Amino acid sequence: YAVAQYLDIKLWKVIGDDFSTPNKTQVTETTAPVKIIFTMPDVYLIGAGSELDREYKIIRVHGTEVKIIDGTFDKATKQFSFMSDKFSSYGIIYTDKVGKPEFSHADGTQFTSSLSVTLTSSTPGADIYYTTNGATPTAASTKYTGPITIYSSTIFKAIAIKSGQPNSDVVSVTYNRLSGGGGGGGYV
């Protein structure tokens, strides 16, 4: 993991109704977790000229306790959120995920007799695993070793995996065989 940003998050409790007076005290812990949301700076979202798939986590340092906290990153809003019941120093950490599998044909491609499908990942040394039965692929699924020829409508799901990096997101595509195209059944 690389450190993206350090944060010092403070929570204040105002005593009385007057927010302009110094009648406040710092709160370092709460009885229930509080949702913290912040917008990620672009510098941690962009790399090598294109958007990267990254896995983000938070490291919280509170007194002598160090804890890694999972959170949620929303690409559309560029916001990262997490829950915490302690307010101290935090670090945003990230690591790049394995590049998503890329299919040789676009989702929704139609064919008449057969279609040869190839899979690649932008991450050197990544292994690709796939399913054709609608199940989510894992390292126990069929490993991609070369072009796959299909003769019937097929839903592919694929994931790219490399030791030492978070797995890619699962990618799903559907290829539709048009009726009347001839050809045999099954896979070659």
mmCIF file of C-alpha atoms in Angstrom:
data_model
loop_
_atom_site.group_PDB
_atom_site.id
_atom_site.type_symbol
_atom_site.label_atom_id
_atom_site.label_comp_id
_atom_site.label_asym_id
_atom_site.label_seq_id
_atom_site.Cartn_x
_atom_site.Cartn_y
_atom_site.Cartn_z
ATOM 1 C CA TYR A 1 0.000 0.000 0.000
ATOM 2 C CA ALA A 2 1.067 3.578 -0.645
ATOM 3 C CA VAL A 3 0.098 6.473 1.604
ATOM 4 C CA ALA A 4 -2.058 8.952 -0.263
ATOM 5 C CA GLN A 5 -2.902 11.542 2.370
ATOM 6 C CA TYR A 6 -2.777 12.156 6.090
ATOM 7 C CA LEU A 7 -5.859 13.545 7.820
ATOM 8 C CA ASP A 8 -6.275 15.006 11.278
ATOM 9 C CA ILE A 9 -9.995 14.793 11.975
ATOM 10 C CA LYS A 10 -11.297 16.626 15.026
ATOM 11 C CA LEU A 11 -14.825 16.555 16.402
ATOM 12 C CA TRP A 12 -16.026 19.393 18.630
ATOM 13 C CA LYS A 13 -18.957 19.515 20.994
ATOM 14 C CA VAL A 14 -20.468 22.969 21.425
ATOM 15 C CA ILE A 15 -21.656 23.805 24.923
ATOM 16 C CA GLY A 16 -24.761 25.996 24.885
ATOM 17 C CA ASP A 17 -26.466 27.591 21.881
ATOM 18 C CA ASP A 18 -23.791 30.047 20.808
ATOM 19 C CA PHE A 19 -21.578 28.542 18.100
ATOM 20 C CA SER A 20 -19.450 31.702 17.914
ATOM 21 C CA THR A 21 -18.125 31.490 21.462
ATOM 22 C CA PRO A 22 -15.223 29.343 22.567
ATOM 23 C CA ASN A 23 -17.556 27.199 24.684
ATOM 24 C CA LYS A 24 -16.639 23.948 23.027
ATOM 25 C CA THR A 25 -14.690 20.877 23.897
ATOM 26 C CA GLN A 26 -12.913 18.395 21.682
ATOM 27 C CA VAL A 27 -14.443 14.915 21.472
ATOM 28 C CA THR A 28 -11.969 12.091 20.882
ATOM 29 C CA GLU A 29 -14.417 9.165 21.140
ATOM 30 C CA THR A 30 -18.141 8.646 20.611
ATOM 31 C CA THR A 31 -20.475 5.964 21.900
ATOM 32 C CA ALA A 32 -21.525 5.026 18.361
ATOM 33 C CA PRO A 33 -19.596 5.215 15.066
ATOM 34 C CA VAL A 34 -19.928 8.361 12.960
ATOM 35 C CA LYS A 35 -19.835 8.309 9.161
ATOM 36 C CA ILE A 36 -16.964 10.369 7.768
ATOM 37 C CA ILE A 37 -17.115 11.396 4.090
ATOM 38 C CA PHE A 38 -14.487 13.306 2.141
ATOM 39 C CA THR A 39 -13.642 13.977 -1.479
ATOM 40 C CA MET A 40 -10.437 12.361 -2.722
ATOM 41 C CA PRO A 41 -7.931 14.698 -4.393
ATOM 42 C CA ASP A 42 -7.513 13.920 -8.109
ATOM 43 C CA VAL A 43 -3.802 13.253 -7.662
ATOM 44 C CA TYR A 44 -4.687 9.984 -5.878
ATOM 45 C CA LEU A 45 -7.284 8.968 -8.464
ATOM 46 C CA ILE A 46 -5.241 9.423 -11.635
ATOM 47 C CA GLY A 47 -2.009 7.743 -12.594
ATOM 48 C CA ALA A 48 -0.051 7.072 -15.759
ATOM 49 C CA GLY A 49 -2.467 9.316 -17.654
ATOM 50 C CA SER A 50 -5.591 7.266 -16.995
ATOM 51 C CA GLU A 51 -7.928 6.362 -14.150
ATOM 52 C CA LEU A 52 -6.680 3.465 -12.097
ATOM 53 C CA ASP A 53 -8.721 0.929 -10.208
ATOM 54 C CA ARG A 54 -7.529 1.342 -6.668
ATOM 55 C CA GLU A 55 -8.419 -0.203 -3.361
ATOM 56 C CA TYR A 56 -8.540 2.390 -0.585
ATOM 57 C CA LYS A 57 -8.370 1.855 3.161
ATOM 58 C CA ILE A 58 -7.896 4.059 6.214
ATOM 59 C CA ILE A 59 -5.253 3.689 8.895
ATOM 60 C CA ARG A 60 -6.429 5.210 12.169
ATOM 61 C CA VAL A 61 -3.913 6.109 14.879
ATOM 62 C CA HIS A 62 -5.635 6.794 18.197
ATOM 63 C CA GLY A 63 -3.367 6.935 21.233
ATOM 64 C CA THR A 64 -1.308 3.735 20.961
ATOM 65 C CA GLU A 65 -3.905 1.899 18.843
ATOM 66 C CA VAL A 66 -3.350 1.515 15.100
ATOM 67 C CA LYS A 67 -6.233 0.062 13.104
ATOM 68 C CA ILE A 68 -6.958 -0.456 9.403
ATOM 69 C CA ILE A 69 -10.525 0.537 8.520
ATOM 70 C CA ASP A 70 -12.353 -0.458 5.358
ATOM 71 C CA GLY A 71 -14.478 2.118 3.628
ATOM 72 C CA THR A 72 -16.391 2.741 0.429
ATOM 73 C CA PHE A 73 -15.164 4.705 -2.564
ATOM 74 C CA ASP A 74 -17.704 6.150 -5.002
ATOM 75 C CA LYS A 75 -15.992 6.786 -8.359
ATOM 76 C CA ALA A 76 -18.823 9.001 -9.607
ATOM 77 C CA THR A 77 -18.562 11.506 -6.731
ATOM 78 C CA LYS A 78 -14.881 10.796 -5.913
ATOM 79 C CA GLN A 79 -15.951 10.446 -2.291
ATOM 80 C CA PHE A 80 -14.555 8.000 0.235
ATOM 81 C CA SER A 81 -16.575 7.196 3.339
ATOM 82 C CA PHE A 82 -15.894 5.185 6.463
ATOM 83 C CA MET A 83 -17.205 4.762 9.995
ATOM 84 C CA SER A 84 -15.240 5.636 13.123
ATOM 85 C CA ASP A 85 -15.932 6.122 16.810
ATOM 86 C CA LYS A 86 -12.528 7.675 17.517
ATOM 87 C CA PHE A 87 -11.180 10.979 16.217
ATOM 88 C CA SER A 88 -7.441 11.311 15.819
ATOM 89 C CA SER A 89 -4.974 10.981 12.973
ATOM 90 C CA TYR A 90 -5.797 9.027 9.850
ATOM 91 C CA GLY A 91 -3.943 8.036 6.723
ATOM 92 C CA ILE A 92 -5.564 7.152 3.409
ATOM 93 C CA ILE A 93 -3.735 4.228 1.866
ATOM 94 C CA TYR A 94 -4.220 2.609 -1.509
ATOM 95 C CA THR A 95 -2.950 -0.078 -3.783
ATOM 96 C CA ASP A 96 -3.699 -0.577 -7.451
ATOM 97 C CA LYS A 97 -6.003 -3.470 -8.282
ATOM 98 C CA VAL A 98 -5.147 -5.954 -10.999
ATOM 99 C CA GLY A 99 -6.302 -4.654 -14.410
ATOM 100 C CA LYS A 100 -9.820 -5.820 -15.293
ATOM 101 C CA PRO A 101 -10.145 -8.569 -17.901
ATOM 102 C CA GLU A 102 -10.746 -7.207 -21.379
ATOM 103 C CA PHE A 103 -12.762 -9.223 -23.889
ATOM 104 C CA SER A 104 -11.969 -9.291 -27.598
ATOM 105 C CA HIS A 105 -15.604 -8.514 -28.487
ATOM 106 C CA ALA A 106 -17.935 -5.895 -27.011
ATOM 107 C CA ASP A 107 -20.773 -6.825 -24.673
ATOM 108 C CA GLY A 108 -23.874 -7.668 -26.725
ATOM 109 C CA THR A 109 -21.968 -8.920 -29.780
ATOM 110 C CA GLN A 110 -24.127 -11.135 -31.996
ATOM 111 C CA PHE A 111 -22.833 -13.984 -34.131
ATOM 112 C CA THR A 112 -24.311 -16.589 -36.491
ATOM 113 C CA SER A 113 -22.264 -19.790 -36.172
ATOM 114 C CA SER A 114 -19.297 -19.393 -33.847
ATOM 115 C CA LEU A 115 -17.286 -16.718 -32.076
ATOM 116 C CA SER A 116 -13.667 -16.874 -30.903
ATOM 117 C CA VAL A 117 -13.194 -14.968 -27.634
ATOM 118 C CA THR A 118 -9.860 -13.849 -26.200
ATOM 119 C CA LEU A 119 -9.225 -12.327 -22.768
ATOM 120 C CA THR A 120 -6.403 -10.045 -21.643
ATOM 121 C CA SER A 121 -5.439 -7.968 -18.599
ATOM 122 C CA SER A 122 -3.270 -4.854 -18.559
ATOM 123 C CA THR A 123 -1.427 -6.260 -15.505
ATOM 124 C CA PRO A 124 1.608 -8.316 -16.544
ATOM 125 C CA GLY A 125 1.601 -11.785 -14.996
ATOM 126 C CA ALA A 126 -2.064 -11.710 -13.991
ATOM 127 C CA ASP A 127 -4.089 -14.905 -14.391
ATOM 128 C CA ILE A 128 -7.654 -14.661 -15.688
ATOM 129 C CA TYR A 129 -10.422 -16.954 -14.452
ATOM 130 C CA TYR A 130 -13.869 -17.122 -15.996
ATOM 131 C CA THR A 131 -17.301 -18.724 -15.797
ATOM 132 C CA THR A 132 -20.023 -19.250 -18.393
ATOM 133 C CA ASN A 133 -22.783 -20.345 -15.997
ATOM 134 C CA GLY A 134 -23.562 -16.994 -14.356
ATOM 135 C CA ALA A 135 -21.478 -17.711 -11.254
ATOM 136 C CA THR A 136 -19.006 -15.151 -9.948
ATOM 137 C CA PRO A 137 -15.493 -16.296 -10.916
ATOM 138 C CA THR A 138 -12.790 -17.048 -8.348
ATOM 139 C CA ALA A 139 -9.303 -18.581 -8.449
ATOM 140 C CA ALA A 140 -11.089 -21.960 -8.397
ATOM 141 C CA SER A 141 -12.914 -21.209 -11.682
ATOM 142 C CA THR A 142 -11.681 -22.145 -15.149
ATOM 143 C CA LYS A 143 -8.318 -20.543 -15.874
ATOM 144 C CA TYR A 144 -8.041 -18.768 -19.224
ATOM 145 C CA THR A 145 -5.255 -20.321 -21.327
ATOM 146 C CA GLY A 146 -6.150 -19.268 -24.866
ATOM 147 C CA PRO A 147 -8.966 -18.363 -27.250
ATOM 148 C CA ILE A 148 -12.371 -19.853 -26.456
ATOM 149 C CA THR A 149 -14.725 -20.685 -29.325
ATOM 150 C CA ILE A 150 -18.418 -20.544 -28.512
ATOM 151 C CA TYR A 151 -21.309 -21.866 -30.598
ATOM 152 C CA SER A 152 -24.277 -20.722 -28.505
ATOM 153 C CA SER A 153 -25.367 -17.623 -26.602
ATOM 154 C CA THR A 154 -23.033 -17.251 -23.631
ATOM 155 C CA ILE A 155 -22.665 -15.028 -20.588
ATOM 156 C CA PHE A 156 -19.009 -14.715 -19.605
ATOM 157 C CA LYS A 157 -17.860 -13.436 -16.222
ATOM 158 C CA ALA A 158 -14.126 -12.969 -15.659
ATOM 159 C CA ILE A 159 -11.714 -11.797 -12.970
ATOM 160 C CA ALA A 160 -7.961 -11.145 -13.123
ATOM 161 C CA ILE A 161 -5.815 -12.249 -10.178
ATOM 162 C CA LYS A 162 -2.169 -11.663 -9.303
ATOM 163 C CA SER A 163 -0.495 -12.518 -6.021
ATOM 164 C CA GLY A 164 0.283 -9.455 -3.922
ATOM 165 C CA GLN A 165 -2.403 -7.213 -5.456
ATOM 166 C CA PRO A 166 -6.135 -6.886 -4.892
ATOM 167 C CA ASN A 167 -8.159 -8.814 -7.481
ATOM 168 C CA SER A 168 -9.708 -6.934 -10.375
ATOM 169 C CA ASP A 169 -13.394 -6.224 -10.446
ATOM 170 C CA VAL A 170 -15.501 -8.892 -12.131
ATOM 171 C CA VAL A 171 -16.393 -8.102 -15.750
ATOM 172 C CA SER A 172 -19.463 -9.588 -17.432
ATOM 173 C CA VAL A 173 -20.297 -9.740 -21.141
ATOM 174 C CA THR A 174 -23.051 -11.471 -23.102
ATOM 175 C CA TYR A 175 -22.638 -12.852 -26.625
ATOM 176 C CA ASN A 176 -25.798 -13.797 -28.513
ATOM 177 C CA ARG A 177 -26.038 -16.393 -31.243
ATOM 178 C CA LEU A 178 -28.584 -15.500 -33.874
ATOM 179 C CA SER A 179 -30.874 -18.360 -34.868
ATOM 180 C CA GLY A 180 -30.417 -19.993 -38.235
ATOM 181 C CA GLY A 181 -26.635 -19.663 -38.210
ATOM 182 C CA GLY A 182 -25.869 -23.374 -38.337
ATOM 183 C CA GLY A 183 -22.882 -24.876 -36.574
ATOM 184 C CA GLY A 184 -22.599 -27.426 -33.812
ATOM 185 C CA GLY A 185 -23.386 -27.152 -30.152
ATOM 186 C CA GLY A 186 -21.091 -26.827 -27.188
ATOM 187 C CA TYR A 187 -17.561 -25.528 -26.887
ATOM 188 C CA VAL A 188 -14.413 -26.327 -28.833
#
